[in-house]
């Protein structure tokens, strides 16, 4: 039997990714009411695709909006092949380029380009642009609306899937980077994600990192069907006992209980930057790994070698890919491969460089003699000179709850109660989380998960762009939320100088670029 594979979409906003996945699979992956009303994808969508020859692919449909690139990275991580969509009437656009950069840095080298909306205009010009960007792959004009080109696209995907060799092995340590956590009546906690390596079956004991929670797998599903064991390359859903759904969320790692994998605040990596990107020494970047991201300072060591000093933990192992994004203006500027997931804090010492070059060549040099405590470094600009302590378990619990609450987080006081913390202690932990980018303070008594907040802000910006202005009532209605959240979000955007209040309406401060 052919190995299971996961296909991820990529491409600029409105270039027909979701419509094409719908036409290929029969599944509508935009499920949120906001997504349907606004006609844009916000969250990741999932479907199953049957190909000629009987192969079945898991499909992850990603959003194209420039504000949701971090969601795209979380979706693209762990995929085996891509379906890059370029609209016939629009050609290659900014997020076509950025998604393509993300795919390259993640090492996703196989895929197919679809020239979408071929019913609107001759697809030749867009195909030409796509060929210049992505040479050597099948380029197939399609129309989701008229159903043309779909058989050719399925055939191209089947051919490409035959070529794909999975980097991950079913024999390795099970690792699943969680993208969703929820609860089902009669089943309890369910987490979903792509299984990067190993296999998971009912009864297995697992750990949830970075929280370090222990749990047991109650059952496993692949595409809504129960299976005894799921192997690497599949999108899987695990029902877990021993862990509350609010204690686990996007960004967490599910791994074997005695895997030895640990969260880290430092990573030595071999990296490549985009030609025009010239990050400064000590520049603050976002490092994406798995479904998680962390702000970090960049310490160049040698040609193509860096140490990333993280302000929040990541959970990589040697050989994993990371994507590097600049914060302002946001853009994907590079990526790399983890050589050492738990290095000591060091500069370009000759001995260290020699060891890293050996790791780069795939050798197994002995570990450095000095044992290293795992501590975060590179305090953010305004922080005191001493290094902050690693995130406390209480902080990680709060961050997980915020993630689970998504677009409607509880007030800080309720968070504290649910986490069993004194209000003062909860406030301190929320401060720490805000500083490292794992929580965003939006009002006097309100924090959001940064990913959820980014989605909401993106939608409000889109309303402003469309209408020229926005009101609290408008945000409440369009985002299907309450007046309290709408008001808090607009006040936050005013304070962040994204919008300006003029009487009852809020307007964008500056015209946004393409
Ligand atoms: N004429 C025509 N329109 C299409 C076709 N495919 C999609 N569209 C339209 O293009 C718009 C965007 O389609 P989506 O599939 O939502 O685009 P998307 O790439 O998923 O957008 P994001 O997820 O927000 O990045 C919708 O209005 C679709 O109806 C097509 O084959 N032909
Ligand atoms: Mg979409």
PDB file of N, CA, C and O and ligand atoms in Angstrom, residues 9-21 29-30 35 38-43 61-65 68 85 89 99 115-120 142-148, ligand 1:
ATOM      1  N   UNK A   9      -2.824  23.290   0.583  1.00  0.00           N
ATOM      2  CA  UNK A   9      -2.997  24.338  -0.413  1.00  0.00           C
ATOM      3  C   UNK A   9      -2.060  25.500  -0.079  1.00  0.00           C
ATOM      4  O   UNK A   9      -1.528  25.598   1.028  1.00  0.00           O
ATOM      5  N   UNK A  10      -1.864  26.382  -1.066  1.00  0.00           N
ATOM      6  CA  UNK A  10      -1.070  27.591  -0.867  1.00  0.00           C
ATOM      7  C   UNK A  10      -1.522  28.579  -1.925  1.00  0.00           C
ATOM      8  O   UNK A  10      -2.036  28.172  -2.974  1.00  0.00           O
ATOM      9  N   UNK A  11      -1.325  29.862  -1.639  1.00  0.00           N
ATOM     10  CA  UNK A  11      -1.659  30.865  -2.644  1.00  0.00           C
ATOM     11  C   UNK A  11      -2.347  32.086  -2.069  1.00  0.00           C
ATOM     12  O   UNK A  11      -2.842  32.077  -0.948  1.00  0.00           O
ATOM     13  N   UNK A  12      -2.367  33.122  -2.886  1.00  0.00           N
ATOM     14  CA  UNK A  12      -2.869  34.439  -2.497  1.00  0.00           C
ATOM     15  C   UNK A  12      -4.358  34.394  -2.143  1.00  0.00           C
ATOM     16  O   UNK A  12      -5.082  33.510  -2.608  1.00  0.00           O
ATOM     17  N   UNK A  13      -4.792  35.375  -1.388  1.00  0.00           N
ATOM     18  CA  UNK A  13      -6.200  35.464  -0.980  1.00  0.00           C
ATOM     19  C   UNK A  13      -7.090  35.505  -2.214  1.00  0.00           C
ATOM     20  O   UNK A  13      -6.739  36.135  -3.228  1.00  0.00           O
ATOM     21  N   UNK A  14      -8.229  34.763  -2.133  1.00  0.00           N
ATOM     22  CA  UNK A  14      -9.237  34.810  -3.194  1.00  0.00           C
ATOM     23  C   UNK A  14      -8.809  34.114  -4.484  1.00  0.00           C
ATOM     24  O   UNK A  14      -9.442  34.325  -5.518  1.00  0.00           O
ATOM     25  N   UNK A  15      -7.731  33.364  -4.451  1.00  0.00           N
ATOM     26  CA  UNK A  15      -7.280  32.702  -5.671  1.00  0.00           C
ATOM     27  C   UNK A  15      -7.935  31.328  -5.860  1.00  0.00           C
ATOM     28  O   UNK A  15      -7.459  30.533  -6.660  1.00  0.00           O
ATOM     29  N   UNK A  16      -9.005  31.075  -5.105  1.00  0.00           N
ATOM     30  CA  UNK A  16      -9.815  29.894  -5.391  1.00  0.00           C
ATOM     31  C   UNK A  16      -9.350  28.596  -4.757  1.00  0.00           C
ATOM     32  O   UNK A  16      -9.721  27.511  -5.227  1.00  0.00           O
ATOM     33  N   UNK A  17      -8.578  28.680  -3.661  1.00  0.00           N
ATOM     34  CA  UNK A  17      -8.085  27.461  -3.006  1.00  0.00           C
ATOM     35  C   UNK A  17      -9.234  26.640  -2.434  1.00  0.00           C
ATOM     36  O   UNK A  17      -9.349  25.436  -2.675  1.00  0.00           O
ATOM     37  N   UNK A  18     -10.091  27.327  -1.650  1.00  0.00           N
ATOM     38  CA  UNK A  18     -11.161  26.611  -0.965  1.00  0.00           C
ATOM     39  C   UNK A  18     -12.176  26.067  -1.970  1.00  0.00           C
ATOM     40  O   UNK A  18     -12.664  24.941  -1.835  1.00  0.00           O
ATOM     41  N   UNK A  19     -12.462  26.867  -3.003  1.00  0.00           N
ATOM     42  CA  UNK A  19     -13.403  26.411  -4.031  1.00  0.00           C
ATOM     43  C   UNK A  19     -12.844  25.175  -4.742  1.00  0.00           C
ATOM     44  O   UNK A  19     -13.586  24.220  -5.043  1.00  0.00           O
ATOM     45  N   UNK A  20     -11.538  25.172  -4.986  1.00  0.00           N
ATOM     46  CA  UNK A  20     -10.932  24.043  -5.682  1.00  0.00           C
ATOM     47  C   UNK A  20     -10.934  22.787  -4.803  1.00  0.00           C
ATOM     48  O   UNK A  20     -11.249  21.686  -5.276  1.00  0.00           O
ATOM     49  N   UNK A  21     -10.620  22.959  -3.518  1.00  0.00           N
ATOM     50  CA  UNK A  21     -10.677  21.815  -2.606  1.00  0.00           C
ATOM     51  C   UNK A  21     -12.107  21.272  -2.575  1.00  0.00           C
ATOM     52  O   UNK A  21     -12.332  20.055  -2.579  1.00  0.00           O
ATOM     53  N   UNK A  29     -14.665  23.495   3.239  1.00  0.00           N
ATOM     54  CA  UNK A  29     -13.766  23.575   4.388  1.00  0.00           C
ATOM     55  C   UNK A  29     -13.867  24.902   5.130  1.00  0.00           C
ATOM     56  O   UNK A  29     -13.313  25.040   6.203  1.00  0.00           O
ATOM     57  N   UNK A  30     -14.535  25.908   4.559  1.00  0.00           N
ATOM     58  CA  UNK A  30     -14.799  27.141   5.313  1.00  0.00           C
ATOM     59  C   UNK A  30     -16.034  26.886   6.172  1.00  0.00           C
ATOM     60  O   UNK A  30     -17.154  26.902   5.693  1.00  0.00           O
ATOM     61  N   UNK A  35     -16.393  33.063   7.921  1.00  0.00           N
ATOM     62  CA  UNK A  35     -15.723  32.658   6.689  1.00  0.00           C
ATOM     63  C   UNK A  35     -16.729  32.618   5.547  1.00  0.00           C
ATOM     64  O   UNK A  35     -16.466  33.089   4.451  1.00  0.00           O
ATOM     65  N   UNK A  38     -18.021  36.260   4.745  1.00  0.00           N
ATOM     66  CA  UNK A  38     -17.038  37.160   4.153  1.00  0.00           C
ATOM     67  C   UNK A  38     -16.356  36.551   2.928  1.00  0.00           C
ATOM     68  O   UNK A  38     -15.644  37.252   2.207  1.00  0.00           O
ATOM     69  N   UNK A  39     -16.552  35.265   2.750  1.00  0.00           N
ATOM     70  CA  UNK A  39     -15.958  34.628   1.583  1.00  0.00           C
ATOM     71  C   UNK A  39     -14.447  34.522   1.643  1.00  0.00           C
ATOM     72  O   UNK A  39     -13.779  34.417   0.617  1.00  0.00           O
ATOM     73  N   UNK A  40     -13.870  34.570   2.860  1.00  0.00           N
ATOM     74  CA  UNK A  40     -12.435  34.323   2.972  1.00  0.00           C
ATOM     75  C   UNK A  40     -12.204  33.237   4.017  1.00  0.00           C
ATOM     76  O   UNK A  40     -13.029  33.032   4.909  1.00  0.00           O
ATOM     77  N   UNK A  41     -11.082  32.526   3.862  1.00  0.00           N
ATOM     78  CA  UNK A  41     -10.738  31.521   4.868  1.00  0.00           C
ATOM     79  C   UNK A  41      -9.991  32.208   6.005  1.00  0.00           C
ATOM     80  O   UNK A  41      -9.180  33.102   5.781  1.00  0.00           O
ATOM     81  N   UNK A  42     -10.289  31.765   7.227  1.00  0.00           N
ATOM     82  CA  UNK A  42      -9.618  32.315   8.407  1.00  0.00           C
ATOM     83  C   UNK A  42      -8.858  31.201   9.110  1.00  0.00           C
ATOM     84  O   UNK A  42      -7.693  31.337   9.444  1.00  0.00           O
ATOM     85  N   UNK A  43      -9.535  30.086   9.298  1.00  0.00           N
ATOM     86  CA  UNK A  43      -8.918  28.942   9.971  1.00  0.00           C
ATOM     87  C   UNK A  43      -8.458  27.918   8.929  1.00  0.00           C
ATOM     88  O   UNK A  43      -8.798  28.017   7.750  1.00  0.00           O
ATOM     89  N   UNK A  61      -6.451  22.940   3.899  1.00  0.00           N
ATOM     90  CA  UNK A  61      -6.690  24.167   3.124  1.00  0.00           C
ATOM     91  C   UNK A  61      -6.333  25.361   3.993  1.00  0.00           C
ATOM     92  O   UNK A  61      -6.824  25.496   5.110  1.00  0.00           O
ATOM     93  N   UNK A  62      -5.453  26.220   3.482  1.00  0.00           N
ATOM     94  CA  UNK A  62      -4.945  27.331   4.299  1.00  0.00           C
ATOM     95  C   UNK A  62      -5.550  28.651   3.843  1.00  0.00           C
ATOM     96  O   UNK A  62      -5.969  28.781   2.693  1.00  0.00           O
ATOM     97  N   UNK A  63      -5.587  29.654   4.725  1.00  0.00           N
ATOM     98  CA  UNK A  63      -6.065  30.976   4.324  1.00  0.00           C
ATOM     99  C   UNK A  63      -4.975  31.741   3.575  1.00  0.00           C
ATOM    100  O   UNK A  63      -3.790  31.556   3.830  1.00  0.00           O
ATOM    101  N   UNK A  64      -5.386  32.626   2.665  1.00  0.00           N
ATOM    102  CA  UNK A  64      -4.423  33.384   1.875  1.00  0.00           C
ATOM    103  C   UNK A  64      -4.204  34.809   2.357  1.00  0.00           C
ATOM    104  O   UNK A  64      -3.249  35.461   1.933  1.00  0.00           O
ATOM    105  N   UNK A  65      -5.066  35.295   3.245  1.00  0.00           N
ATOM    106  CA  UNK A  65      -4.955  36.684   3.699  1.00  0.00           C
ATOM    107  C   UNK A  65      -3.583  36.946   4.308  1.00  0.00           C
ATOM    108  O   UNK A  65      -3.059  36.116   5.040  1.00  0.00           O
ATOM    109  N   UNK A  68      -2.971  36.230   7.901  1.00  0.00           N
ATOM    110  CA  UNK A  68      -3.097  34.861   8.415  1.00  0.00           C
ATOM    111  C   UNK A  68      -1.939  33.972   7.988  1.00  0.00           C
ATOM    112  O   UNK A  68      -2.077  32.746   7.947  1.00  0.00           O
ATOM    113  N   UNK A  85      -2.160  27.524  -5.748  1.00  0.00           N
ATOM    114  CA  UNK A  85      -3.220  28.052  -6.605  1.00  0.00           C
ATOM    115  C   UNK A  85      -2.884  29.468  -7.041  1.00  0.00           C
ATOM    116  O   UNK A  85      -2.602  30.333  -6.204  1.00  0.00           O
ATOM    117  N   UNK A  89      -6.873  35.279 -13.555  1.00  0.00           N
ATOM    118  CA  UNK A  89      -7.114  36.698 -13.802  1.00  0.00           C
ATOM    119  C   UNK A  89      -6.257  37.606 -12.928  1.00  0.00           C
ATOM    120  O   UNK A  89      -6.358  38.823 -13.014  1.00  0.00           O
ATOM    121  N   UNK A  99       3.828  32.420   0.376  1.00  0.00           N
ATOM    122  CA  UNK A  99       3.522  31.006   0.643  1.00  0.00           C
ATOM    123  C   UNK A  99       4.562  30.097  -0.024  1.00  0.00           C
ATOM    124  O   UNK A  99       4.955  29.071   0.528  1.00  0.00           O
ATOM    125  N   UNK A 115      -3.773  26.663 -12.092  1.00  0.00           N
ATOM    126  CA  UNK A 115      -4.172  28.004 -12.532  1.00  0.00           C
ATOM    127  C   UNK A 115      -5.693  28.024 -12.434  1.00  0.00           C
ATOM    128  O   UNK A 115      -6.381  27.393 -13.253  1.00  0.00           O
ATOM    129  N   UNK A 116      -6.199  28.696 -11.405  1.00  0.00           N
ATOM    130  CA  UNK A 116      -7.623  28.632 -11.077  1.00  0.00           C
ATOM    131  C   UNK A 116      -8.419  29.672 -11.866  1.00  0.00           C
ATOM    132  O   UNK A 116      -7.849  30.594 -12.448  1.00  0.00           O
ATOM    133  N   UNK A 117      -9.716  29.516 -11.850  1.00  0.00           N
ATOM    134  CA  UNK A 117     -10.650  30.451 -12.499  1.00  0.00           C
ATOM    135  C   UNK A 117     -10.366  30.573 -13.999  1.00  0.00           C
ATOM    136  O   UNK A 117     -10.479  31.667 -14.580  1.00  0.00           O
ATOM    137  N   UNK A 118      -9.960  29.437 -14.597  1.00  0.00           N
ATOM    138  CA  UNK A 118      -9.620  29.458 -16.023  1.00  0.00           C
ATOM    139  C   UNK A 118     -10.840  29.744 -16.891  1.00  0.00           C
ATOM    140  O   UNK A 118     -10.704  29.976 -18.097  1.00  0.00           O
ATOM    141  N   UNK A 119     -12.034  29.746 -16.283  1.00  0.00           N
ATOM    142  CA  UNK A 119     -13.237  30.104 -17.051  1.00  0.00           C
ATOM    143  C   UNK A 119     -13.326  31.604 -17.306  1.00  0.00           C
ATOM    144  O   UNK A 119     -14.058  32.063 -18.183  1.00  0.00           O
ATOM    145  N   UNK A 120     -12.558  32.392 -16.533  1.00  0.00           N
ATOM    146  CA  UNK A 120     -12.681  33.851 -16.634  1.00  0.00           C
ATOM    147  C   UNK A 120     -11.844  34.447 -17.748  1.00  0.00           C
ATOM    148  O   UNK A 120     -12.228  35.432 -18.372  1.00  0.00           O
ATOM    149  N   UNK A 142      -7.536  25.070 -14.288  1.00  0.00           N
ATOM    150  CA  UNK A 142      -8.773  24.456 -13.790  1.00  0.00           C
ATOM    151  C   UNK A 142      -9.845  25.530 -13.614  1.00  0.00           C
ATOM    152  O   UNK A 142      -9.542  26.715 -13.502  1.00  0.00           O
ATOM    153  N   UNK A 143     -11.071  25.075 -13.560  1.00  0.00           N
ATOM    154  CA  UNK A 143     -12.161  25.940 -13.126  1.00  0.00           C
ATOM    155  C   UNK A 143     -13.010  25.163 -12.140  1.00  0.00           C
ATOM    156  O   UNK A 143     -13.616  24.152 -12.501  1.00  0.00           O
ATOM    157  N   UNK A 144     -13.031  25.648 -10.904  1.00  0.00           N
ATOM    158  CA  UNK A 144     -13.881  24.992  -9.902  1.00  0.00           C
ATOM    159  C   UNK A 144     -15.334  25.233 -10.254  1.00  0.00           C
ATOM    160  O   UNK A 144     -16.200  24.389 -10.021  1.00  0.00           O
ATOM    161  N   UNK A 145     -15.592  26.384 -10.846  1.00  0.00           N
ATOM    162  CA  UNK A 145     -16.971  26.741 -11.183  1.00  0.00           C
ATOM    163  C   UNK A 145     -17.529  25.805 -12.245  1.00  0.00           C
ATOM    164  O   UNK A 145     -18.647  25.324 -12.136  1.00  0.00           O
ATOM    165  N   UNK A 146     -16.739  25.529 -13.297  1.00  0.00           N
ATOM    166  CA  UNK A 146     -17.262  24.713 -14.400  1.00  0.00           C
ATOM    167  C   UNK A 146     -16.807  23.266 -14.342  1.00  0.00           C
ATOM    168  O   UNK A 146     -17.226  22.448 -15.166  1.00  0.00           O
ATOM    169  N   UNK A 147     -15.922  22.982 -13.399  1.00  0.00           N
ATOM    170  CA  UNK A 147     -15.486  21.600 -13.244  1.00  0.00           C
ATOM    171  C   UNK A 147     -14.473  21.160 -14.286  1.00  0.00           C
ATOM    172  O   UNK A 147     -14.165  19.976 -14.398  1.00  0.00           O
ATOM    173  N   UNK A 148     -13.917  22.105 -15.047  1.00  0.00           N
ATOM    174  CA  UNK A 148     -12.940  21.720 -16.075  1.00  0.00           C
ATOM    175  C   UNK A 148     -11.546  21.596 -15.463  1.00  0.00           C
ATOM    176  O   UNK A 148     -11.197  22.305 -14.525  1.00  0.00           O
TER     177      UNK A 148
HETATM  178  N1  LIG B   1     -15.200  32.290 -12.021  1.00  0.00           N
HETATM  179  C1  LIG B   1     -14.669  31.525 -11.064  1.00  0.00           C
HETATM  180  N2  LIG B   1     -14.663  31.967  -9.799  1.00  0.00           N
HETATM  181  C2  LIG B   1     -14.104  31.197  -8.856  1.00  0.00           C
HETATM  182  C3  LIG B   1     -13.535  29.947  -9.165  1.00  0.00           C
HETATM  183  N3  LIG B   1     -13.033  29.419  -8.016  1.00  0.00           N
HETATM  184  C4  LIG B   1     -13.307  30.304  -7.046  1.00  0.00           C
HETATM  185  N4  LIG B   1     -13.950  31.374  -7.539  1.00  0.00           N
HETATM  186  C5  LIG B   1     -14.437  32.530  -6.777  1.00  0.00           C
HETATM  187  O1  LIG B   1     -13.342  33.226  -6.223  1.00  0.00           O
HETATM  188  C6  LIG B   1     -13.645  33.681  -4.906  1.00  0.00           C
HETATM  189  C7  LIG B   1     -12.621  33.172  -3.916  1.00  0.00           C
HETATM  190  O2  LIG B   1     -12.655  31.772  -3.863  1.00  0.00           O
HETATM  191  P1  LIG B   1     -12.077  30.980  -2.595  1.00  0.00           P
HETATM  192  O3  LIG B   1     -12.052  29.555  -2.987  1.00  0.00           O
HETATM  193  O4  LIG B   1     -12.785  31.340  -1.359  1.00  0.00           O
HETATM  194  O5  LIG B   1     -10.607  31.582  -2.540  1.00  0.00           O
HETATM  195  P2  LIG B   1      -9.469  31.210  -1.486  1.00  0.00           P
HETATM  196  O6  LIG B   1      -8.189  31.153  -2.239  1.00  0.00           O
HETATM  197  O7  LIG B   1      -9.845  30.001  -0.713  1.00  0.00           O
HETATM  198  O8  LIG B   1      -9.480  32.495  -0.552  1.00  0.00           O
HETATM  199  P3  LIG B   1      -8.772  32.608   0.910  1.00  0.00           P
HETATM  200  O9  LIG B   1      -8.925  31.297   1.575  1.00  0.00           O
HETATM  201  O10 LIG B   1      -9.487  33.693   1.635  1.00  0.00           O
HETATM  202  O11 LIG B   1      -7.346  32.942   0.648  1.00  0.00           O
HETATM  203  C8  LIG B   1     -15.053  33.185  -4.607  1.00  0.00           C
HETATM  204  O12 LIG B   1     -15.949  34.243  -4.851  1.00  0.00           O
HETATM  205  C9  LIG B   1     -15.257  32.065  -5.593  1.00  0.00           C
HETATM  206  O13 LIG B   1     -16.603  31.919  -5.959  1.00  0.00           O
HETATM  207  C10 LIG B   1     -13.572  29.505 -10.524  1.00  0.00           C
HETATM  208  O14 LIG B   1     -13.090  28.433 -10.895  1.00  0.00           O
HETATM  209  N5  LIG B   1     -14.138  30.341 -11.425  1.00  0.00           N
END
